[in-house]
Amino acid sequence: MAADRKRVAGPETSVAPLVEYPIDHQPWTPFTEKRHNSHRQPEDLRPIYLKTGLISEANGSAYIELEKTKLTCGVYGPRPIKRAGQGFSDRGTLNCEIKFATFSCVKRRGTMRDAQEKELSQILSQGLTPAVRLELFPKSNVDIYITVLESDGWGSCVAAAFTVASVALAHAGIEMLDLVAGCSASYVPTSIPSNSNSSSSSTTESSTGAGSTVTPQIFMDADLEEEKYQQGSIVLAYMPSLNQTTHVLQTGKAEGSIISQSVEHCVEACNKIFAVMNHALLESIDQKKL
């Protein structure tokens, strides 16, 4: 039987690389420092790099980078629906698919789409559909393919997917009511609960347990290290010009005041992201004129 020379199989057993830390190195915890990145305040976002026109074969494309979070998106269509048995529809359909690269996460992802990726694809479709004028292209389909090249936090990855997909749709010339900006916030306790033990393991358990009495602090655009200590999180998809929310994804438990405050912070952050999105689209127009 001939060997498969086109596929590079990884080793059956592997070990983590050896990283040498200083002798006085201490792992980050929210109880000793405010944020994993000492230069960021709780309300600060990571710097955003947004570029259009990455995929030449697609009708529209965009690339977004937030430090260690990197996503690329390609939009194809509108094109006729070719599925057999599909009846007439006076509105177009929006098909979203998100795929994590095998090397994008700390734990290696599979090559086939798993349940989490299918769930995220449905969430993206629900959040982007209200912004697209699907009534303008009946019996047609718009396909959105998002690839996560590197993920540094689940909430920031989903929020970045909303942003990059919206910019790619606009770059493809799909008529929209407004751009959709995504933002995430995490509820992280920054002090040790009164009922915690002295050990670090019990501290982590008590900070997320039911007996915790500490009011968590809102960390905007939390990274992977900060998400390890979060009690909950929220991802908001928002249309800044229309002042309308298209999707809210809430996980974990938190008081109503914390949730409402995090929504207000996310709306303010989406307005800032909206300016970056507009700038990226204006740059793409200037490049076409050249």
PDB file of C-alpha atoms in Angstrom:
ATOM      1  CA  MET A   1       0.000   0.000   0.000  1.00  0.00           C
ATOM      2  CA  ALA A   2       1.460   3.345  -1.048  1.00  0.00           C
ATOM      3  CA  ALA A   3       2.249   5.856   1.676  1.00  0.00           C
ATOM      4  CA  ASP A   4       0.343   9.118   1.898  1.00  0.00           C
ATOM      5  CA  ARG A   5       3.106  11.602   1.062  1.00  0.00           C
ATOM      6  CA  LYS A   6       0.819  14.624   0.879  1.00  0.00           C
ATOM      7  CA  ARG A   7      -0.083  14.556   4.551  1.00  0.00           C
ATOM      8  CA  VAL A   8       2.376  15.414   7.301  1.00  0.00           C
ATOM      9  CA  ALA A   9       1.263  13.452  10.330  1.00  0.00           C
ATOM     10  CA  GLY A  10       2.175  14.789  13.739  1.00  0.00           C
ATOM     11  CA  PRO A  11       4.007  12.681  16.325  1.00  0.00           C
ATOM     12  CA  GLU A  12       1.932  10.218  18.312  1.00  0.00           C
ATOM     13  CA  THR A  13       3.461  11.447  21.552  1.00  0.00           C
ATOM     14  CA  SER A  14       4.713  14.940  22.210  1.00  0.00           C
ATOM     15  CA  VAL A  15       5.848  16.982  25.170  1.00  0.00           C
ATOM     16  CA  ALA A  16       5.475  20.639  25.988  1.00  0.00           C
ATOM     17  CA  PRO A  17       8.517  22.802  25.250  1.00  0.00           C
ATOM     18  CA  LEU A  18      10.756  23.619  28.181  1.00  0.00           C
ATOM     19  CA  VAL A  19      10.436  27.274  29.143  1.00  0.00           C
ATOM     20  CA  GLU A  20      12.963  28.659  31.556  1.00  0.00           C
ATOM     21  CA  TYR A  21      11.580  31.263  33.930  1.00  0.00           C
ATOM     22  CA  PRO A  22      13.557  33.384  36.380  1.00  0.00           C
ATOM     23  CA  ILE A  23      13.962  31.990  39.867  1.00  0.00           C
ATOM     24  CA  ASP A  24      11.698  34.694  41.332  1.00  0.00           C
ATOM     25  CA  HIS A  25       9.018  34.191  38.643  1.00  0.00           C
ATOM     26  CA  GLN A  26       5.455  34.137  39.975  1.00  0.00           C
ATOM     27  CA  PRO A  27       2.450  33.091  37.850  1.00  0.00           C
ATOM     28  CA  TRP A  28      -0.116  35.810  37.229  1.00  0.00           C
ATOM     29  CA  THR A  29      -3.265  35.876  39.339  1.00  0.00           C
ATOM     30  CA  PRO A  30      -5.921  38.608  39.522  1.00  0.00           C
ATOM     31  CA  PHE A  31      -5.379  38.747  43.314  1.00  0.00           C
ATOM     32  CA  THR A  32      -1.824  40.109  42.951  1.00  0.00           C
ATOM     33  CA  GLU A  33      -2.049  42.205  39.790  1.00  0.00           C
ATOM     34  CA  LYS A  34      -4.943  43.972  38.117  1.00  0.00           C
ATOM     35  CA  ARG A  35      -4.506  42.545  34.630  1.00  0.00           C
ATOM     36  CA  HIS A  36      -2.359  39.992  32.869  1.00  0.00           C
ATOM     37  CA  ASN A  37      -0.967  42.850  30.776  1.00  0.00           C
ATOM     38  CA  SER A  38       0.157  45.446  33.291  1.00  0.00           C
ATOM     39  CA  HIS A  39      -0.153  48.228  30.696  1.00  0.00           C
ATOM     40  CA  ARG A  40      -3.910  47.678  30.304  1.00  0.00           C
ATOM     41  CA  GLN A  41      -6.575  49.054  32.596  1.00  0.00           C
ATOM     42  CA  PRO A  42      -9.762  46.997  33.164  1.00  0.00           C
ATOM     43  CA  GLU A  43     -11.635  49.090  30.573  1.00  0.00           C
ATOM     44  CA  ASP A  44      -8.870  49.001  27.927  1.00  0.00           C
ATOM     45  CA  LEU A  45      -9.047  46.904  24.760  1.00  0.00           C
ATOM     46  CA  ARG A  46      -6.150  45.291  22.991  1.00  0.00           C
ATOM     47  CA  PRO A  47      -4.758  47.196  19.980  1.00  0.00           C
ATOM     48  CA  ILE A  48      -6.690  46.255  16.835  1.00  0.00           C
ATOM     49  CA  TYR A  49      -5.184  45.730  13.398  1.00  0.00           C
ATOM     50  CA  LEU A  50      -7.803  45.410  10.657  1.00  0.00           C
ATOM     51  CA  LYS A  51      -7.089  44.975   6.946  1.00  0.00           C
ATOM     52  CA  THR A  52      -9.307  44.213   3.955  1.00  0.00           C
ATOM     53  CA  GLY A  53      -8.563  42.457   0.664  1.00  0.00           C
ATOM     54  CA  LEU A  54      -6.535  39.581   2.076  1.00  0.00           C
ATOM     55  CA  ILE A  55      -8.134  36.833  -0.080  1.00  0.00           C
ATOM     56  CA  SER A  56      -8.049  37.754  -3.765  1.00  0.00           C
ATOM     57  CA  GLU A  57     -10.412  34.939  -4.843  1.00  0.00           C
ATOM     58  CA  ALA A  58     -13.205  36.047  -2.508  1.00  0.00           C
ATOM     59  CA  ASN A  59     -15.766  38.768  -3.244  1.00  0.00           C
ATOM     60  CA  GLY A  60     -14.755  40.389   0.030  1.00  0.00           C
ATOM     61  CA  SER A  61     -12.271  39.560   2.758  1.00  0.00           C
ATOM     62  CA  ALA A  62     -10.778  40.939   5.942  1.00  0.00           C
ATOM     63  CA  TYR A  63      -8.131  40.130   8.526  1.00  0.00           C
ATOM     64  CA  ILE A  64      -8.171  41.149  12.189  1.00  0.00           C
ATOM     65  CA  GLU A  65      -5.471  40.896  14.804  1.00  0.00           C
ATOM     66  CA  LEU A  66      -5.704  41.647  18.517  1.00  0.00           C
ATOM     67  CA  GLU A  67      -2.233  40.745  19.764  1.00  0.00           C
ATOM     68  CA  LYS A  68      -2.460  36.924  20.033  1.00  0.00           C
ATOM     69  CA  THR A  69      -5.968  36.690  18.555  1.00  0.00           C
ATOM     70  CA  LYS A  70      -5.869  36.460  14.747  1.00  0.00           C
ATOM     71  CA  LEU A  71      -8.766  35.742  12.381  1.00  0.00           C
ATOM     72  CA  THR A  72      -9.285  35.885   8.638  1.00  0.00           C
ATOM     73  CA  CYS A  73     -12.632  35.993   6.825  1.00  0.00           C
ATOM     74  CA  GLY A  74     -13.723  35.484   3.228  1.00  0.00           C
ATOM     75  CA  VAL A  75     -17.171  36.326   1.798  1.00  0.00           C
ATOM     76  CA  TYR A  76     -18.506  34.694  -1.368  1.00  0.00           C
ATOM     77  CA  GLY A  77     -21.720  35.771  -3.064  1.00  0.00           C
ATOM     78  CA  PRO A  78     -24.483  36.532  -3.476  1.00  0.00           C
ATOM     79  CA  ARG A  79     -24.765  33.420  -5.627  1.00  0.00           C
ATOM     80  CA  PRO A  80     -27.746  31.241  -6.559  1.00  0.00           C
ATOM     81  CA  ILE A  81     -28.790  28.492  -4.188  1.00  0.00           C
ATOM     82  CA  LYS A  82     -28.001  25.151  -5.773  1.00  0.00           C
ATOM     83  CA  ARG A  83     -29.450  22.826  -3.143  1.00  0.00           C
ATOM     84  CA  ALA A  84     -31.994  20.391  -4.556  1.00  0.00           C
ATOM     85  CA  GLY A  85     -35.522  20.750  -3.249  1.00  0.00           C
ATOM     86  CA  GLN A  86     -35.021  24.319  -2.117  1.00  0.00           C
ATOM     87  CA  GLY A  87     -38.256  26.235  -2.665  1.00  0.00           C
ATOM     88  CA  PHE A  88     -38.608  29.836  -3.717  1.00  0.00           C
ATOM     89  CA  SER A  89     -37.559  32.359  -1.109  1.00  0.00           C
ATOM     90  CA  ASP A  90     -38.075  36.094  -1.367  1.00  0.00           C
ATOM     91  CA  ARG A  91     -35.127  36.634   0.978  1.00  0.00           C
ATOM     92  CA  GLY A  92     -31.552  35.546   0.667  1.00  0.00           C
ATOM     93  CA  THR A  93     -29.787  33.376   3.214  1.00  0.00           C
ATOM     94  CA  LEU A  94     -26.628  33.977   5.209  1.00  0.00           C
ATOM     95  CA  ASN A  95     -24.369  30.984   5.759  1.00  0.00           C
ATOM     96  CA  CYS A  96     -21.601  31.400   8.346  1.00  0.00           C
ATOM     97  CA  GLU A  97     -18.880  28.847   9.021  1.00  0.00           C
ATOM     98  CA  ILE A  98     -16.062  29.299  11.524  1.00  0.00           C
ATOM     99  CA  LYS A  99     -13.116  26.920  11.738  1.00  0.00           C
ATOM    100  CA  PHE A 100     -10.244  26.849  14.204  1.00  0.00           C
ATOM    101  CA  ALA A 101      -6.888  26.026  12.684  1.00  0.00           C
ATOM    102  CA  THR A 102      -5.311  22.940  14.201  1.00  0.00           C
ATOM    103  CA  PHE A 103      -2.522  25.075  15.695  1.00  0.00           C
ATOM    104  CA  SER A 104      -4.724  27.978  16.861  1.00  0.00           C
ATOM    105  CA  CYS A 105      -5.301  26.881  20.472  1.00  0.00           C
ATOM    106  CA  VAL A 106      -3.178  25.585  23.321  1.00  0.00           C
ATOM    107  CA  LYS A 107      -4.704  22.145  22.808  1.00  0.00           C
ATOM    108  CA  ARG A 108      -4.461  20.994  19.211  1.00  0.00           C
ATOM    109  CA  ARG A 109      -7.796  21.167  17.373  1.00  0.00           C
ATOM    110  CA  GLY A 110      -9.135  18.518  15.032  1.00  0.00           C
ATOM    111  CA  THR A 111      -9.284  18.878  11.285  1.00  0.00           C
ATOM    112  CA  MET A 112     -13.031  18.240  11.165  1.00  0.00           C
ATOM    113  CA  ARG A 113     -15.560  20.784  12.449  1.00  0.00           C
ATOM    114  CA  ASP A 114     -16.665  19.953  15.987  1.00  0.00           C
ATOM    115  CA  ALA A 115     -19.800  20.844  17.954  1.00  0.00           C
ATOM    116  CA  GLN A 116     -18.337  24.078  19.325  1.00  0.00           C
ATOM    117  CA  GLU A 117     -17.496  25.377  15.863  1.00  0.00           C
ATOM    118  CA  LYS A 118     -20.990  24.563  14.603  1.00  0.00           C
ATOM    119  CA  GLU A 119     -22.504  26.379  17.574  1.00  0.00           C
ATOM    120  CA  LEU A 120     -20.317  29.440  16.993  1.00  0.00           C
ATOM    121  CA  SER A 121     -21.283  29.428  13.315  1.00  0.00           C
ATOM    122  CA  GLN A 122     -24.946  29.594  14.281  1.00  0.00           C
ATOM    123  CA  ILE A 123     -24.262  32.414  16.755  1.00  0.00           C
ATOM    124  CA  LEU A 124     -22.463  34.422  14.091  1.00  0.00           C
ATOM    125  CA  SER A 125     -25.312  33.912  11.637  1.00  0.00           C
ATOM    126  CA  GLN A 126     -27.837  35.120  14.217  1.00  0.00           C
ATOM    127  CA  GLY A 127     -25.773  38.204  15.029  1.00  0.00           C
ATOM    128  CA  LEU A 128     -25.018  39.236  11.431  1.00  0.00           C
ATOM    129  CA  THR A 129     -28.391  38.526   9.772  1.00  0.00           C
ATOM    130  CA  PRO A 130     -30.217  41.590  11.219  1.00  0.00           C
ATOM    131  CA  ALA A 131     -27.619  43.897   9.634  1.00  0.00           C
ATOM    132  CA  VAL A 132     -27.729  42.462   6.089  1.00  0.00           C
ATOM    133  CA  ARG A 133     -30.481  43.414   3.628  1.00  0.00           C
ATOM    134  CA  LEU A 134     -31.317  39.876   2.570  1.00  0.00           C
ATOM    135  CA  GLU A 135     -34.493  41.015   0.769  1.00  0.00           C
ATOM    136  CA  LEU A 136     -32.379  42.503  -2.024  1.00  0.00           C
ATOM    137  CA  PHE A 137     -31.145  39.134  -3.347  1.00  0.00           C
ATOM    138  CA  PRO A 138     -33.921  36.491  -3.288  1.00  0.00           C
ATOM    139  CA  LYS A 139     -33.060  32.861  -4.063  1.00  0.00           C
ATOM    140  CA  SER A 140     -29.430  33.670  -3.327  1.00  0.00           C
ATOM    141  CA  ASN A 141     -26.918  32.770  -0.683  1.00  0.00           C
ATOM    142  CA  VAL A 142     -24.006  34.631   0.918  1.00  0.00           C
ATOM    143  CA  ASP A 143     -21.281  32.399   2.357  1.00  0.00           C
ATOM    144  CA  ILE A 144     -19.009  33.645   5.144  1.00  0.00           C
ATOM    145  CA  TYR A 145     -15.953  31.541   6.002  1.00  0.00           C
ATOM    146  CA  ILE A 146     -13.914  32.496   9.065  1.00  0.00           C
ATOM    147  CA  THR A 147     -10.617  30.854   9.993  1.00  0.00           C
ATOM    148  CA  VAL A 148      -9.145  31.346  13.457  1.00  0.00           C
ATOM    149  CA  LEU A 149      -5.371  31.398  13.067  1.00  0.00           C
ATOM    150  CA  GLU A 150      -4.658  32.019  16.745  1.00  0.00           C
ATOM    151  CA  SER A 151      -6.989  32.242  19.719  1.00  0.00           C
ATOM    152  CA  ASP A 152      -6.159  34.015  22.978  1.00  0.00           C
ATOM    153  CA  GLY A 153      -9.478  33.928  24.786  1.00  0.00           C
ATOM    154  CA  TRP A 154     -12.838  32.489  23.807  1.00  0.00           C
ATOM    155  CA  GLY A 155     -14.855  35.695  24.277  1.00  0.00           C
ATOM    156  CA  SER A 156     -12.429  37.908  22.364  1.00  0.00           C
ATOM    157  CA  CYS A 157     -12.323  35.363  19.538  1.00  0.00           C
ATOM    158  CA  VAL A 158     -16.127  35.389  19.113  1.00  0.00           C
ATOM    159  CA  ALA A 159     -16.258  39.190  19.300  1.00  0.00           C
ATOM    160  CA  ALA A 160     -13.480  39.508  16.723  1.00  0.00           C
ATOM    161  CA  ALA A 161     -15.380  37.113  14.441  1.00  0.00           C
ATOM    162  CA  PHE A 162     -18.382  39.475  14.422  1.00  0.00           C
ATOM    163  CA  THR A 163     -16.146  42.431  13.587  1.00  0.00           C
ATOM    164  CA  VAL A 164     -14.092  40.814  10.835  1.00  0.00           C
ATOM    165  CA  ALA A 165     -17.147  39.203   9.185  1.00  0.00           C
ATOM    166  CA  SER A 166     -19.000  42.528   9.110  1.00  0.00           C
ATOM    167  CA  VAL A 167     -16.053  44.306   7.487  1.00  0.00           C
ATOM    168  CA  ALA A 168     -15.665  41.491   4.950  1.00  0.00           C
ATOM    169  CA  LEU A 169     -19.366  41.779   4.033  1.00  0.00           C
ATOM    170  CA  ALA A 170     -19.013  45.514   3.471  1.00  0.00           C
ATOM    171  CA  HIS A 171     -15.843  44.955   1.455  1.00  0.00           C
ATOM    172  CA  ALA A 172     -17.774  42.483  -0.749  1.00  0.00           C
ATOM    173  CA  GLY A 173     -20.328  45.170  -1.580  1.00  0.00           C
ATOM    174  CA  ILE A 174     -23.181  43.486   0.311  1.00  0.00           C
ATOM    175  CA  GLU A 175     -25.700  46.175   1.217  1.00  0.00           C
ATOM    176  CA  MET A 176     -26.096  46.424   4.988  1.00  0.00           C
ATOM    177  CA  LEU A 177     -28.087  48.532   7.399  1.00  0.00           C
ATOM    178  CA  ASP A 178     -24.999  49.034   9.544  1.00  0.00           C
ATOM    179  CA  LEU A 179     -21.706  47.427  10.460  1.00  0.00           C
ATOM    180  CA  VAL A 180     -21.714  44.960  13.360  1.00  0.00           C
ATOM    181  CA  ALA A 181     -18.993  45.450  15.967  1.00  0.00           C
ATOM    182  CA  GLY A 182     -18.282  42.775  18.558  1.00  0.00           C
ATOM    183  CA  CYS A 183     -16.893  43.169  22.059  1.00  0.00           C
ATOM    184  CA  SER A 184     -16.464  40.894  25.085  1.00  0.00           C
ATOM    185  CA  ALA A 185     -16.231  41.415  28.835  1.00  0.00           C
ATOM    186  CA  SER A 186     -15.343  39.021  31.661  1.00  0.00           C
ATOM    187  CA  TYR A 187     -16.273  39.078  35.346  1.00  0.00           C
ATOM    188  CA  VAL A 188     -13.037  38.428  37.238  1.00  0.00           C
ATOM    189  CA  PRO A 189     -12.664  38.577  41.043  1.00  0.00           C
ATOM    190  CA  THR A 190      -9.633  40.691  41.954  1.00  0.00           C
ATOM    191  CA  SER A 191      -9.525  39.986  45.685  1.00  0.00           C
ATOM    192  CA  ILE A 192      -9.448  36.827  47.753  1.00  0.00           C
ATOM    193  CA  PRO A 193     -12.857  35.876  49.205  1.00  0.00           C
ATOM    194  CA  SER A 194     -13.167  35.899  52.987  1.00  0.00           C
ATOM    195  CA  ASN A 195     -14.078  32.199  53.113  1.00  0.00           C
ATOM    196  CA  SER A 196     -11.019  31.063  51.107  1.00  0.00           C
ATOM    197  CA  ASN A 197      -8.125  28.974  52.424  1.00  0.00           C
ATOM    198  CA  SER A 198      -4.471  29.907  52.339  1.00  0.00           C
ATOM    199  CA  SER A 199      -3.500  27.593  49.479  1.00  0.00           C
ATOM    200  CA  SER A 200      -3.587  28.882  45.913  1.00  0.00           C
ATOM    201  CA  SER A 201      -5.727  25.971  44.684  1.00  0.00           C
ATOM    202  CA  SER A 202      -8.431  26.611  47.248  1.00  0.00           C
ATOM    203  CA  THR A 203      -8.293  30.309  46.431  1.00  0.00           C
ATOM    204  CA  THR A 204      -9.154  29.641  42.818  1.00  0.00           C
ATOM    205  CA  GLU A 205     -11.975  27.285  43.780  1.00  0.00           C
ATOM    206  CA  SER A 206     -13.489  29.652  46.326  1.00  0.00           C
ATOM    207  CA  SER A 207     -13.308  32.606  43.917  1.00  0.00           C
ATOM    208  CA  THR A 208     -15.589  30.782  41.499  1.00  0.00           C
ATOM    209  CA  GLY A 209     -17.669  28.849  43.999  1.00  0.00           C
ATOM    210  CA  ALA A 210     -21.180  29.505  45.202  1.00  0.00           C
ATOM    211  CA  GLY A 211     -19.952  30.783  48.582  1.00  0.00           C
ATOM    212  CA  SER A 212     -17.853  33.580  47.138  1.00  0.00           C
ATOM    213  CA  THR A 213     -18.790  37.054  48.397  1.00  0.00           C
ATOM    214  CA  VAL A 214     -16.390  39.075  46.250  1.00  0.00           C
ATOM    215  CA  THR A 215     -17.870  41.449  43.678  1.00  0.00           C
ATOM    216  CA  PRO A 216     -16.056  40.707  40.410  1.00  0.00           C
ATOM    217  CA  GLN A 217     -14.436  43.397  38.340  1.00  0.00           C
ATOM    218  CA  ILE A 218     -15.229  43.821  34.645  1.00  0.00           C
ATOM    219  CA  PHE A 219     -12.258  43.083  32.399  1.00  0.00           C
ATOM    220  CA  MET A 220     -12.825  44.191  28.821  1.00  0.00           C
ATOM    221  CA  ASP A 221     -11.425  41.958  26.059  1.00  0.00           C
ATOM    222  CA  ALA A 222      -9.977  39.401  28.481  1.00  0.00           C
ATOM    223  CA  ASP A 223      -7.190  37.128  27.269  1.00  0.00           C
ATOM    224  CA  LEU A 224      -6.781  33.412  27.921  1.00  0.00           C
ATOM    225  CA  GLU A 225      -4.965  33.789  31.256  1.00  0.00           C
ATOM    226  CA  GLU A 226      -7.658  36.130  32.606  1.00  0.00           C
ATOM    227  CA  GLU A 227     -10.463  33.847  31.437  1.00  0.00           C
ATOM    228  CA  LYS A 228      -9.106  31.082  33.685  1.00  0.00           C
ATOM    229  CA  TYR A 229     -10.321  33.084  36.710  1.00  0.00           C
ATOM    230  CA  GLN A 230     -13.561  34.517  35.335  1.00  0.00           C
ATOM    231  CA  GLN A 231     -16.920  33.845  36.954  1.00  0.00           C
ATOM    232  CA  GLY A 232     -18.756  34.633  33.749  1.00  0.00           C
ATOM    233  CA  SER A 233     -18.536  36.594  30.517  1.00  0.00           C
ATOM    234  CA  ILE A 234     -20.627  38.420  27.953  1.00  0.00           C
ATOM    235  CA  VAL A 235     -20.196  38.907  24.210  1.00  0.00           C
ATOM    236  CA  LEU A 236     -22.118  41.739  22.553  1.00  0.00           C
ATOM    237  CA  ALA A 237     -22.782  42.269  18.831  1.00  0.00           C
ATOM    238  CA  TYR A 238     -23.819  45.863  18.257  1.00  0.00           C
ATOM    239  CA  MET A 239     -24.694  48.210  15.368  1.00  0.00           C
ATOM    240  CA  PRO A 240     -23.247  51.589  16.445  1.00  0.00           C
ATOM    241  CA  SER A 241     -24.945  53.853  13.890  1.00  0.00           C
ATOM    242  CA  LEU A 242     -28.425  52.455  14.593  1.00  0.00           C
ATOM    243  CA  ASN A 243     -27.741  52.004  18.325  1.00  0.00           C
ATOM    244  CA  GLN A 244     -29.152  48.472  18.182  1.00  0.00           C
ATOM    245  CA  THR A 245     -27.946  45.175  19.596  1.00  0.00           C
ATOM    246  CA  THR A 246     -28.060  42.158  17.282  1.00  0.00           C
ATOM    247  CA  HIS A 247     -26.870  39.459  19.689  1.00  0.00           C
ATOM    248  CA  VAL A 248     -25.946  39.005  23.360  1.00  0.00           C
ATOM    249  CA  LEU A 249     -24.188  35.873  24.608  1.00  0.00           C
ATOM    250  CA  GLN A 250     -24.050  35.539  28.402  1.00  0.00           C
ATOM    251  CA  THR A 251     -22.212  32.760  30.251  1.00  0.00           C
ATOM    252  CA  GLY A 252     -21.754  32.123  33.966  1.00  0.00           C
ATOM    253  CA  LYS A 253     -23.489  33.829  36.869  1.00  0.00           C
ATOM    254  CA  ALA A 254     -23.402  37.489  37.829  1.00  0.00           C
ATOM    255  CA  GLU A 255     -25.583  40.098  39.471  1.00  0.00           C
ATOM    256  CA  GLY A 256     -27.883  42.198  37.326  1.00  0.00           C
ATOM    257  CA  SER A 257     -25.933  45.361  38.087  1.00  0.00           C
ATOM    258  CA  ILE A 258     -22.682  43.773  36.879  1.00  0.00           C
ATOM    259  CA  ILE A 259     -24.325  42.550  33.674  1.00  0.00           C
ATOM    260  CA  SER A 260     -25.923  45.919  32.872  1.00  0.00           C
ATOM    261  CA  GLN A 261     -22.643  47.694  33.578  1.00  0.00           C
ATOM    262  CA  SER A 262     -20.730  45.308  31.329  1.00  0.00           C
ATOM    263  CA  VAL A 263     -23.253  45.881  28.524  1.00  0.00           C
ATOM    264  CA  GLU A 264     -22.691  49.652  28.815  1.00  0.00           C
ATOM    265  CA  HIS A 265     -18.921  49.130  28.662  1.00  0.00           C
ATOM    266  CA  CYS A 266     -19.288  46.878  25.617  1.00  0.00           C
ATOM    267  CA  VAL A 267     -21.420  49.488  23.835  1.00  0.00           C
ATOM    268  CA  GLU A 268     -18.767  52.144  24.456  1.00  0.00           C
ATOM    269  CA  ALA A 269     -16.058  49.784  23.219  1.00  0.00           C
ATOM    270  CA  CYS A 270     -18.063  48.913  20.089  1.00  0.00           C
ATOM    271  CA  ASN A 271     -18.240  52.596  19.210  1.00  0.00           C
ATOM    272  CA  LYS A 272     -14.435  52.737  19.359  1.00  0.00           C
ATOM    273  CA  ILE A 273     -14.119  49.572  17.260  1.00  0.00           C
ATOM    274  CA  PHE A 274     -16.573  51.065  14.767  1.00  0.00           C
ATOM    275  CA  ALA A 275     -14.089  53.853  14.032  1.00  0.00           C
ATOM    276  CA  VAL A 276     -11.379  51.273  13.269  1.00  0.00           C
ATOM    277  CA  MET A 277     -13.762  49.397  10.955  1.00  0.00           C
ATOM    278  CA  ASN A 278     -14.616  52.564   9.035  1.00  0.00           C
ATOM    279  CA  HIS A 279     -10.945  53.434   8.680  1.00  0.00           C
ATOM    280  CA  ALA A 280     -10.136  49.981   7.254  1.00  0.00           C
ATOM    281  CA  LEU A 281     -12.936  50.255   4.692  1.00  0.00           C
ATOM    282  CA  LEU A 282     -11.895  53.767   3.671  1.00  0.00           C
ATOM    283  CA  GLU A 283      -8.346  52.497   3.143  1.00  0.00           C
ATOM    284  CA  SER A 284      -9.651  49.771   0.832  1.00  0.00           C
ATOM    285  CA  ILE A 285     -11.495  52.404  -1.233  1.00  0.00           C
ATOM    286  CA  ASP A 286      -8.331  54.498  -1.546  1.00  0.00           C
ATOM    287  CA  GLN A 287      -6.378  51.436  -2.731  1.00  0.00           C
ATOM    288  CA  LYS A 288      -8.941  50.737  -5.462  1.00  0.00           C
ATOM    289  CA  LYS A 289      -8.570  54.289  -6.768  1.00  0.00           C
ATOM    290  CA  LEU A 290      -4.820  53.840  -7.217  1.00  0.00           C
TER     291      LEU A 290
END
